[in-house]
PDB file of C-alpha atoms in Angstrom:
ATOM      1  CA  ALA W   1      17.131 -33.009 234.728  1.00  0.00           C
ATOM      2  CA  GLN W   2      20.016 -32.532 232.246  1.00  0.00           C
ATOM      3  CA  ARG W   3      20.001 -30.194 229.623  1.00  0.00           C
ATOM      4  CA  VAL W   4      21.884 -27.920 227.186  1.00  0.00           C
ATOM      5  CA  THR W   5      20.678 -25.131 225.180  1.00  0.00           C
ATOM      6  CA  GLN W   6      21.697 -22.524 222.415  1.00  0.00           C
ATOM      7  CA  PRO W   7      19.163 -20.221 222.082  1.00  0.00           C
ATOM      8  CA  GLU W   8      20.339 -18.901 218.466  1.00  0.00           C
ATOM      9  CA  LYS W   9      19.337 -20.977 215.839  1.00  0.00           C
ATOM     10  CA  LEU W  10      21.192 -19.085 213.100  1.00  0.00           C
ATOM     11  CA  LEU W  11      23.746 -16.143 213.940  1.00  0.00           C
ATOM     12  CA  SER W  12      25.247 -13.801 210.733  1.00  0.00           C
ATOM     13  CA  VAL W  13      28.314 -11.798 210.967  1.00  0.00           C
ATOM     14  CA  PHE W  14      30.411  -9.950 209.083  1.00  0.00           C
ATOM     15  CA  LYS W  15      33.916 -11.273 208.396  1.00  0.00           C
ATOM     16  CA  GLY W  16      36.105  -9.570 211.075  1.00  0.00           C
ATOM     17  CA  ALA W  17      33.365  -9.028 213.447  1.00  0.00           C
ATOM     18  CA  PRO W  18      33.394 -10.410 217.298  1.00  0.00           C
ATOM     19  CA  VAL W  19      31.422 -13.723 217.450  1.00  0.00           C
ATOM     20  CA  GLU W  20      29.458 -15.553 220.866  1.00  0.00           C
ATOM     21  CA  LEU W  21      28.267 -18.485 220.500  1.00  0.00           C
ATOM     22  CA  LYS W  22      26.235 -18.972 223.780  1.00  0.00           C
ATOM     23  CA  CYS W  23      25.616 -22.165 225.264  1.00  0.00           C
ATOM     24  CA  ASN W  24      23.926 -22.420 229.342  1.00  0.00           C
ATOM     25  CA  TYR W  25      23.390 -26.354 230.795  1.00  0.00           C
ATOM     26  CA  SER W  26      21.643 -27.690 233.139  1.00  0.00           C
ATOM     27  CA  TYR W  27      23.401 -30.431 235.427  1.00  0.00           C
ATOM     28  CA  SER W  28      23.572 -30.916 239.109  1.00  0.00           C
ATOM     29  CA  GLY W  29      27.032 -32.662 239.021  1.00  0.00           C
ATOM     30  CA  SER W  30      30.464 -31.661 237.747  1.00  0.00           C
ATOM     31  CA  PRO W  31      29.914 -30.807 233.752  1.00  0.00           C
ATOM     32  CA  GLU W  32      32.350 -31.768 231.358  1.00  0.00           C
ATOM     33  CA  LEU W  33      31.420 -29.378 228.225  1.00  0.00           C
ATOM     34  CA  PHE W  34      32.498 -29.011 224.713  1.00  0.00           C
ATOM     35  CA  TRP W  35      32.059 -27.880 221.315  1.00  0.00           C
ATOM     36  CA  TYR W  36      31.741 -29.582 218.699  1.00  0.00           C
ATOM     37  CA  VAL W  37      31.753 -28.161 214.675  1.00  0.00           C
ATOM     38  CA  GLN W  38      30.218 -29.342 211.762  1.00  0.00           C
ATOM     39  CA  TYR W  39      31.142 -27.947 208.313  1.00  0.00           C
ATOM     40  CA  SER W  40      29.216 -28.485 205.494  1.00  0.00           C
ATOM     41  CA  ARG W  41      29.400 -31.909 204.131  1.00  0.00           C
ATOM     42  CA  GLN W  42      31.951 -33.268 206.841  1.00  0.00           C
ATOM     43  CA  ARG W  43      31.467 -35.130 210.021  1.00  0.00           C
ATOM     44  CA  LEU W  44      31.049 -33.802 213.487  1.00  0.00           C
ATOM     45  CA  GLN W  45      34.278 -32.394 214.745  1.00  0.00           C
ATOM     46  CA  LEU W  46      35.596 -32.082 218.328  1.00  0.00           C
ATOM     47  CA  LEU W  47      36.733 -28.204 218.683  1.00  0.00           C
ATOM     48  CA  LEU W  48      37.036 -27.145 222.204  1.00  0.00           C
ATOM     49  CA  ARG W  49      36.643 -28.729 225.227  1.00  0.00           C
ATOM     50  CA  HIS W  50      36.589 -27.042 228.990  1.00  0.00           C
ATOM     51  CA  ILE W  51      39.601 -29.094 230.180  1.00  0.00           C
ATOM     52  CA  SER W  52      41.794 -28.195 228.116  1.00  0.00           C
ATOM     53  CA  ARG W  53      41.494 -25.032 228.480  1.00  0.00           C
ATOM     54  CA  GLU W  54      42.929 -24.192 225.088  1.00  0.00           C
ATOM     55  CA  SER W  55      42.231 -22.119 221.876  1.00  0.00           C
ATOM     56  CA  ILE W  56      41.436 -23.363 218.474  1.00  0.00           C
ATOM     57  CA  LYS W  57      41.401 -21.827 215.057  1.00  0.00           C
ATOM     58  CA  GLY W  58      41.141 -18.447 217.279  1.00  0.00           C
ATOM     59  CA  PHE W  59      37.754 -19.488 218.958  1.00  0.00           C
ATOM     60  CA  THR W  60      38.056 -19.956 223.137  1.00  0.00           C
ATOM     61  CA  ALA W  61      35.125 -20.589 226.168  1.00  0.00           C
ATOM     62  CA  ASP W  62      34.722 -20.809 229.412  1.00  0.00           C
ATOM     63  CA  LEU W  63      33.052 -21.956 231.624  1.00  0.00           C
ATOM     64  CA  ASN W  64      31.274 -19.747 234.103  1.00  0.00           C
ATOM     65  CA  LYS W  65      30.037 -22.515 236.567  1.00  0.00           C
ATOM     66  CA  GLY W  66      27.744 -19.076 238.592  1.00  0.00           C
ATOM     67  CA  GLU W  67      25.833 -18.847 234.809  1.00  0.00           C
ATOM     68  CA  THR W  68      26.023 -22.389 234.297  1.00  0.00           C
ATOM     69  CA  SER W  69      27.536 -20.778 230.727  1.00  0.00           C
ATOM     70  CA  PHE W  70      29.742 -22.018 227.945  1.00  0.00           C
ATOM     71  CA  HIS W  71      29.791 -20.119 226.044  1.00  0.00           C
ATOM     72  CA  LEU W  72      31.985 -19.807 222.257  1.00  0.00           C
ATOM     73  CA  LYS W  73      33.923 -16.588 221.673  1.00  0.00           C
ATOM     74  CA  LYS W  74      36.352 -15.073 218.356  1.00  0.00           C
ATOM     75  CA  PRO W  75      37.498 -11.769 218.874  1.00  0.00           C
ATOM     76  CA  PHE W  76      37.509 -11.499 214.760  1.00  0.00           C
ATOM     77  CA  ALA W  77      35.326 -14.019 212.537  1.00  0.00           C
ATOM     78  CA  GLN W  78      36.530 -15.520 209.049  1.00  0.00           C
ATOM     79  CA  GLU W  79      34.164 -16.750 206.039  1.00  0.00           C
ATOM     80  CA  GLU W  80      35.658 -20.395 206.786  1.00  0.00           C
ATOM     81  CA  ASP W  81      34.119 -20.546 210.288  1.00  0.00           C
ATOM     82  CA  SER W  82      30.411 -20.833 208.908  1.00  0.00           C
ATOM     83  CA  ALA W  83      29.380 -24.183 210.052  1.00  0.00           C
ATOM     84  CA  MET W  84      26.878 -25.369 212.710  1.00  0.00           C
ATOM     85  CA  TYR W  85      28.167 -25.144 216.374  1.00  0.00           C
ATOM     86  CA  TYR W  86      26.916 -27.468 218.785  1.00  0.00           C
ATOM     87  CA  CYS W  87      27.941 -27.773 222.449  1.00  0.00           C
ATOM     88  CA  ALA W  88      27.650 -30.662 224.159  1.00  0.00           C
ATOM     89  CA  LEU W  89      27.637 -31.960 227.376  1.00  0.00           C
ATOM     90  CA  SER W  90      29.104 -35.195 228.424  1.00  0.00           C
ATOM     91  CA  PHE W  91      29.034 -37.791 231.377  1.00  0.00           C
ATOM     92  CA  TYR W  92      31.463 -39.599 232.613  1.00  0.00           C
ATOM     93  CA  ASN W  93      30.027 -41.687 234.479  1.00  0.00           C
ATOM     94  CA  GLN W  94      27.986 -43.011 231.822  1.00  0.00           C
ATOM     95  CA  GLY W  95      30.519 -43.961 229.517  1.00  0.00           C
ATOM     96  CA  GLY W  96      30.801 -40.398 228.081  1.00  0.00           C
ATOM     97  CA  LYS W  97      27.696 -39.876 226.444  1.00  0.00           C
ATOM     98  CA  LEU W  98      27.180 -36.853 225.007  1.00  0.00           C
ATOM     99  CA  ILE W  99      23.763 -34.655 225.434  1.00  0.00           C
ATOM    100  CA  PHE W 100      23.825 -31.511 222.405  1.00  0.00           C
ATOM    101  CA  GLY W 101      21.930 -28.572 222.409  1.00  0.00           C
ATOM    102  CA  GLN W 102      20.228 -27.616 219.108  1.00  0.00           C
ATOM    103  CA  GLY W 103      23.011 -26.568 217.085  1.00  0.00           C
ATOM    104  CA  THR W 104      23.748 -22.935 215.641  1.00  0.00           C
ATOM    105  CA  GLU W 105      24.229 -22.150 212.396  1.00  0.00           C
ATOM    106  CA  LEU W 106      27.306 -19.485 212.061  1.00  0.00           C
ATOM    107  CA  SER W 107      26.952 -17.426 209.362  1.00  0.00           C
ATOM    108  CA  VAL W 108      30.027 -15.093 207.833  1.00  0.00           C
ATOM    109  CA  LYS W 109      29.603 -12.630 205.267  1.00  0.00           C
ATOM    110  CA  PRO W 110      32.393 -11.735 202.853  1.00  0.00           C
TER     111      PRO W 110
ATOM    112  CA  GLY F   1      44.439 -39.805 214.999  1.00  0.00           C
ATOM    113  CA  ALA F   2      40.989 -41.825 215.959  1.00  0.00           C
ATOM    114  CA  VAL F   3      38.567 -42.351 213.253  1.00  0.00           C
ATOM    115  CA  VAL F   4      35.091 -43.636 213.006  1.00  0.00           C
ATOM    116  CA  SER F   5      33.778 -45.137 210.097  1.00  0.00           C
ATOM    117  CA  GLN F   6      30.199 -45.134 209.659  1.00  0.00           C
ATOM    118  CA  HIS F   7      28.762 -47.882 206.710  1.00  0.00           C
ATOM    119  CA  PRO F   8      26.508 -47.613 204.423  1.00  0.00           C
ATOM    120  CA  SER F   9      26.502 -43.610 203.852  1.00  0.00           C
ATOM    121  CA  ARG F  10      23.278 -43.822 202.499  1.00  0.00           C
ATOM    122  CA  VAL F  11      20.190 -46.524 201.987  1.00  0.00           C
ATOM    123  CA  ILE F  12      17.128 -46.435 200.574  1.00  0.00           C
ATOM    124  CA  CYS F  13      14.617 -48.981 200.716  1.00  0.00           C
ATOM    125  CA  LYS F  14      11.284 -49.614 200.712  1.00  0.00           C
ATOM    126  CA  SER F  15       8.669 -49.999 204.125  1.00  0.00           C
ATOM    127  CA  GLY F  16       8.708 -53.163 206.228  1.00  0.00           C
ATOM    128  CA  THR F  17      12.667 -53.714 205.211  1.00  0.00           C
ATOM    129  CA  SER F  18      15.432 -54.258 208.220  1.00  0.00           C
ATOM    130  CA  VAL F  19      18.140 -52.049 207.510  1.00  0.00           C
ATOM    131  CA  LYS F  20      21.708 -52.794 209.054  1.00  0.00           C
ATOM    132  CA  ILE F  21      24.644 -49.596 209.561  1.00  0.00           C
ATOM    133  CA  GLU F  22      27.505 -50.765 211.138  1.00  0.00           C
ATOM    134  CA  CYS F  23      30.114 -48.400 213.004  1.00  0.00           C
ATOM    135  CA  ARG F  24      33.437 -49.554 213.287  1.00  0.00           C
ATOM    136  CA  SER F  25      36.476 -47.853 215.354  1.00  0.00           C
ATOM    137  CA  LEU F  26      39.536 -48.247 212.705  1.00  0.00           C
ATOM    138  CA  ASP F  27      42.465 -47.741 215.076  1.00  0.00           C
ATOM    139  CA  PHE F  28      41.433 -47.951 218.311  1.00  0.00           C
ATOM    140  CA  GLN F  29      39.282 -50.314 220.772  1.00  0.00           C
ATOM    141  CA  ALA F  30      35.817 -49.042 222.219  1.00  0.00           C
ATOM    142  CA  THR F  31      34.195 -51.105 224.751  1.00  0.00           C
ATOM    143  CA  THR F  32      31.579 -47.996 224.345  1.00  0.00           C
ATOM    144  CA  MET F  33      29.931 -46.598 221.223  1.00  0.00           C
ATOM    145  CA  PHE F  34      27.043 -44.177 220.660  1.00  0.00           C
ATOM    146  CA  TRP F  35      24.210 -44.186 218.680  1.00  0.00           C
ATOM    147  CA  TYR F  36      22.559 -40.620 217.482  1.00  0.00           C
ATOM    148  CA  ARG F  37      19.476 -39.486 215.265  1.00  0.00           C
ATOM    149  CA  GLN F  38      19.725 -36.449 213.690  1.00  0.00           C
ATOM    150  CA  PHE F  39      16.624 -34.563 211.825  1.00  0.00           C
ATOM    151  CA  PRO F  40      16.344 -32.083 209.732  1.00  0.00           C
ATOM    152  CA  LYS F  41      18.326 -28.655 210.956  1.00  0.00           C
ATOM    153  CA  LYS F  42      17.793 -30.331 214.451  1.00  0.00           C
ATOM    154  CA  SER F  43      20.013 -31.356 217.253  1.00  0.00           C
ATOM    155  CA  LEU F  44      21.466 -34.738 217.838  1.00  0.00           C
ATOM    156  CA  MET F  45      19.451 -36.983 219.885  1.00  0.00           C
ATOM    157  CA  LEU F  46      20.994 -39.834 221.314  1.00  0.00           C
ATOM    158  CA  MET F  47      19.672 -42.685 220.814  1.00  0.00           C
ATOM    159  CA  ALA F  48      21.561 -45.444 222.778  1.00  0.00           C
ATOM    160  CA  THR F  49      24.680 -46.263 224.652  1.00  0.00           C
ATOM    161  CA  SER F  50      25.930 -49.627 222.982  1.00  0.00           C
ATOM    162  CA  ASN F  51      28.358 -51.579 225.215  1.00  0.00           C
ATOM    163  CA  GLU F  52      30.806 -54.444 223.952  1.00  0.00           C
ATOM    164  CA  GLY F  53      29.363 -57.932 225.484  1.00  0.00           C
ATOM    165  CA  SER F  54      26.168 -56.666 227.023  1.00  0.00           C
ATOM    166  CA  LYS F  55      22.873 -54.916 226.473  1.00  0.00           C
ATOM    167  CA  ALA F  56      22.448 -52.192 224.733  1.00  0.00           C
ATOM    168  CA  THR F  57      21.386 -49.347 227.262  1.00  0.00           C
ATOM    169  CA  TYR F  58      18.512 -47.269 225.740  1.00  0.00           C
ATOM    170  CA  GLU F  59      17.212 -43.490 226.529  1.00  0.00           C
ATOM    171  CA  GLN F  60      13.858 -42.594 227.493  1.00  0.00           C
ATOM    172  CA  GLY F  61      11.353 -42.816 224.229  1.00  0.00           C
ATOM    173  CA  VAL F  62      13.322 -45.281 222.105  1.00  0.00           C
ATOM    174  CA  GLU F  63      12.375 -48.311 221.094  1.00  0.00           C
ATOM    175  CA  LYS F  64      14.962 -51.412 221.780  1.00  0.00           C
ATOM    176  CA  ASP F  65      13.037 -54.084 219.404  1.00  0.00           C
ATOM    177  CA  LYS F  66      12.606 -51.518 216.473  1.00  0.00           C
ATOM    178  CA  PHE F  67      16.124 -50.207 217.143  1.00  0.00           C
ATOM    179  CA  LEU F  68      18.543 -53.187 217.669  1.00  0.00           C
ATOM    180  CA  ILE F  69      22.147 -52.619 218.932  1.00  0.00           C
ATOM    181  CA  ASN F  70      25.049 -55.250 218.749  1.00  0.00           C
ATOM    182  CA  HIS F  71      28.630 -55.008 220.125  1.00  0.00           C
ATOM    183  CA  ALA F  72      30.215 -57.804 219.393  1.00  0.00           C
ATOM    184  CA  SER F  73      34.006 -56.862 219.170  1.00  0.00           C
ATOM    185  CA  LEU F  74      35.459 -54.123 220.479  1.00  0.00           C
ATOM    186  CA  THR F  75      35.689 -52.393 217.627  1.00  0.00           C
ATOM    187  CA  LEU F  76      32.195 -52.839 215.685  1.00  0.00           C
ATOM    188  CA  SER F  77      28.922 -51.909 216.943  1.00  0.00           C
ATOM    189  CA  THR F  78      25.298 -52.725 214.728  1.00  0.00           C
ATOM    190  CA  LEU F  79      22.488 -50.486 214.787  1.00  0.00           C
ATOM    191  CA  THR F  80      19.825 -52.364 212.589  1.00  0.00           C
ATOM    192  CA  VAL F  81      16.498 -50.780 212.024  1.00  0.00           C
ATOM    193  CA  THR F  82      13.879 -53.527 211.892  1.00  0.00           C
ATOM    194  CA  SER F  83      10.576 -53.377 209.718  1.00  0.00           C
ATOM    195  CA  ALA F  84      11.448 -49.638 209.026  1.00  0.00           C
ATOM    196  CA  HIS F  85       8.362 -47.432 207.725  1.00  0.00           C
ATOM    197  CA  PRO F  86       8.595 -44.193 206.617  1.00  0.00           C
ATOM    198  CA  GLU F  87       9.073 -42.237 209.964  1.00  0.00           C
ATOM    199  CA  ASP F  88      12.228 -43.892 210.437  1.00  0.00           C
ATOM    200  CA  SER F  89      13.866 -41.694 208.049  1.00  0.00           C
ATOM    201  CA  SER F  90      16.627 -39.918 209.249  1.00  0.00           C
ATOM    202  CA  PHE F  91      20.406 -39.423 209.549  1.00  0.00           C
ATOM    203  CA  TYR F  92      22.282 -41.714 212.071  1.00  0.00           C
ATOM    204  CA  ILE F  93      25.094 -40.966 213.562  1.00  0.00           C
ATOM    205  CA  CYS F  94      27.763 -43.437 215.785  1.00  0.00           C
ATOM    206  CA  SER F  95      30.626 -42.309 217.825  1.00  0.00           C
ATOM    207  CA  ALA F  96      33.681 -43.507 220.099  1.00  0.00           C
ATOM    208  CA  SER F  97      35.850 -42.715 222.658  1.00  0.00           C
ATOM    209  CA  PRO F  98      39.441 -44.390 222.329  1.00  0.00           C
ATOM    210  CA  GLY F  99      39.623 -44.229 226.116  1.00  0.00           C
ATOM    211  CA  ASN F 100      38.589 -42.835 229.396  1.00  0.00           C
ATOM    212  CA  ASN F 101      38.013 -38.804 229.544  1.00  0.00           C
ATOM    213  CA  GLN F 102      38.829 -38.956 225.384  1.00  0.00           C
ATOM    214  CA  PRO F 103      36.294 -37.089 223.923  1.00  0.00           C
ATOM    215  CA  GLN F 104      33.943 -39.008 221.118  1.00  0.00           C
ATOM    216  CA  HIS F 105      34.482 -39.086 217.654  1.00  0.00           C
ATOM    217  CA  PHE F 106      31.981 -39.357 215.184  1.00  0.00           C
ATOM    218  CA  GLY F 107      31.077 -41.589 211.856  1.00  0.00           C
ATOM    219  CA  ASP F 108      30.244 -39.477 208.681  1.00  0.00           C
ATOM    220  CA  GLY F 109      26.508 -40.620 209.592  1.00  0.00           C
ATOM    221  CA  THR F 110      24.237 -42.429 207.448  1.00  0.00           C
ATOM    222  CA  ARG F 111      21.382 -41.430 205.514  1.00  0.00           C
ATOM    223  CA  LEU F 112      18.315 -43.942 205.674  1.00  0.00           C
ATOM    224  CA  SER F 113      15.496 -42.958 203.095  1.00  0.00           C
ATOM    225  CA  ILE F 114      12.372 -45.482 203.723  1.00  0.00           C
ATOM    226  CA  LEU F 115       9.846 -45.741 201.270  1.00  0.00           C
TER     227      LEU F 115
END
């Protein structure tokens, strides 16, 4: 069965510390993975997609097919990074629907 | 950029009422839109795929007679929660994509409270 797992509900770090939000997936096909972010009182918005291999707001994520992981990383966390982060798996043969992980709340303290 | 508008943002109504939520793609056409439900401090659960001009595809466990979906045009999908009860209270979110291989864009969501 297709599944996305984010093992941490809450991750709390101090400003300037490195951050890694974990995401593991289960999918027999070729995965298309995303990270979405939801800041307080704002809509869900795209942060990264694995095929772009880009860095947004200092965040990067690498798809590791051997470990079926797509962890989100940032070397130096900022207070404005505090938000809910969702890892998602897309199914393009089903119109692009998304299956989300449980979400991780990142709290960056001053 | 691609914008998805959702209306209303908040609904409070009595038990037994039917509630309609609209999802519009403002600057692009979408043959497919998606409806999600989010419980407090929980993830988004996909409810159904809304297909323009045809029947919606519901996820397992979602009652199609309870959650009616209509996708009458390339820019509008509606979700109607029929005979709503308190357990239907939730945050409902829609999304749409400008095209194949394009990421989903999300609406602001609708907070539904059934008294």
